[in-house]
Amino acid sequence: MKSWPSPSLPAPLSGTVTPVAAHDTATGGVVPVGPSQGTARLYVCGITPYDATHMGHAFTYVTFDLLNRAWRDAGIDVSYTQNITDVDDPLLERATATGVNWVELAENQTDLFREDMTALRVIPPKEYVGAVEAIPEVVALIERLAEAGYVYQVDDEYPDWYFTTNQAREFGDVSSYDRTKMLEVFAERGGDPDRTGKRDALDCLVWRMEREGEPAWDSPLGRGRPGWHIECTAIALDTLGETFDVQGGGSDLIFPHHEMCAAEGIAATGESFARAYVHVAMVGLDGEKMSKSKGNLVLVSRLREQGVDPMAIRLVLLSHHHLTEWSWTAADLDANIGRLAAWRKAVSGETSVDAAETVRAVREAVADDLHADRALEAIDAWALASAEADADADGARDTIRTLVDGLLGVAL
Ligand code: 5CA
Ligand code: ZN
């Protein structure tokens, strides 16, 4: 599927760049991510296209945009893949409930998402792949798992295909959940622990046989459609190869989604799946997780319609560290509208202070587990000192403009 246009990117500034490290859910620590040279490979779980793009989604994609930009700043190429879950139960349920065609719903919402990402200056993924277009890869992966004895069909009216989690190596290593917790979370997040005919309650669906009124595609597995986890496993293996650097998404994907993706990937290839799993904390509104099912959404597109500068939205997102839960507030937006104005004034003003120390501090903050919050404070300090300076430091304003544009993605 086509992704969105890239923002124009300035050439990275010269100077030393700290290698990038990020918090890895599997090991529980901050670890180096990506190679020291060459190409970093990143997979970020994309939207299920209905009710796009709320601030939780935006926080996730801006966080991984920062990782992408940090690697580029360090002179590393990035091979970035994102999926679109353009056929799955929640999307089909919403289409039925609102009386619209599911294909149109997915297309319209994906268009809206692309517009929002463009407005937020998120660098597009190199590969932007829909579940529907990946069906051949999904089917091939299930056949590969079948040959190795990792999948089976349940014996009932709908002989759906399941992946045997209890045969999988390293199952549990992503989330570190025990079985009780796994069962609880599995039931909450799209799993079907009580499905009759499964060998184990935690086995996950990989191919759902056709039901009346549901979309389905012919395949050697029977007419049906892909399960959720296998979609991301297949797209990641196909576009990034066996082992890649980071799988990312919101913390709601730790279990079962990323646990299952890893288990399926390892079972198919015998190699590890992602080297690190990076998860973004949930964004809320009035103390509750912002989610489509709760309907408590602040949409990027609605704020844009109201005339809010997308760069101010981006600053709100960057002002929160990705491991800390937070709630969207109007006061936060106002503060960052003010911050944007102060920065713009400083880079187009007549006085400034030297930028070298600020550049170093911003690069170090971003490379240290994507601490954009600290990076913003360093720019605030430069802008304040520049407003009070009585001379104009040579090239400082251009340097800051380039740094803020290239590394933080904020056009001044
Ligand atoms: N299509 C799947 C991933 S394969 C999915 O989870 N889609 S989604 O539309 O529900 O979410 C898209 C991305 O936004 C996921 O990475 C998800 O973890 C993240 N996300 C969803 N809600 C929030 C939230 N409230 N805060 C932060 N991130 C969120
Ligand atoms: Zn995914």
mmCIF file of C-alpha atoms in Angstrom, residues 64 141 221 233 237 243 247 268 338:
data_model
loop_
_atom_site.group_PDB
_atom_site.id
_atom_site.type_symbol
_atom_site.label_atom_id
_atom_site.label_comp_id
_atom_site.label_asym_id
_atom_site.label_seq_id
_atom_site.Cartn_x
_atom_site.Cartn_y
_atom_site.Cartn_z
ATOM 1 C CA PHE A 64 9.037 5.612 16.777
ATOM 2 C CA LEU A 141 4.021 -18.777 6.771
ATOM 3 C CA LEU A 221 -5.754 -23.846 4.210
ATOM 4 C CA THR A 233 4.835 -12.014 11.922
ATOM 5 C CA LEU A 237 9.675 -11.708 8.161
ATOM 6 C CA THR A 243 15.954 -11.188 12.946
ATOM 7 C CA GLN A 247 9.414 -4.395 17.193
ATOM 8 C CA ALA A 268 9.134 -20.697 11.736
ATOM 9 C CA GLY A 338 3.433 28.892 23.735
#
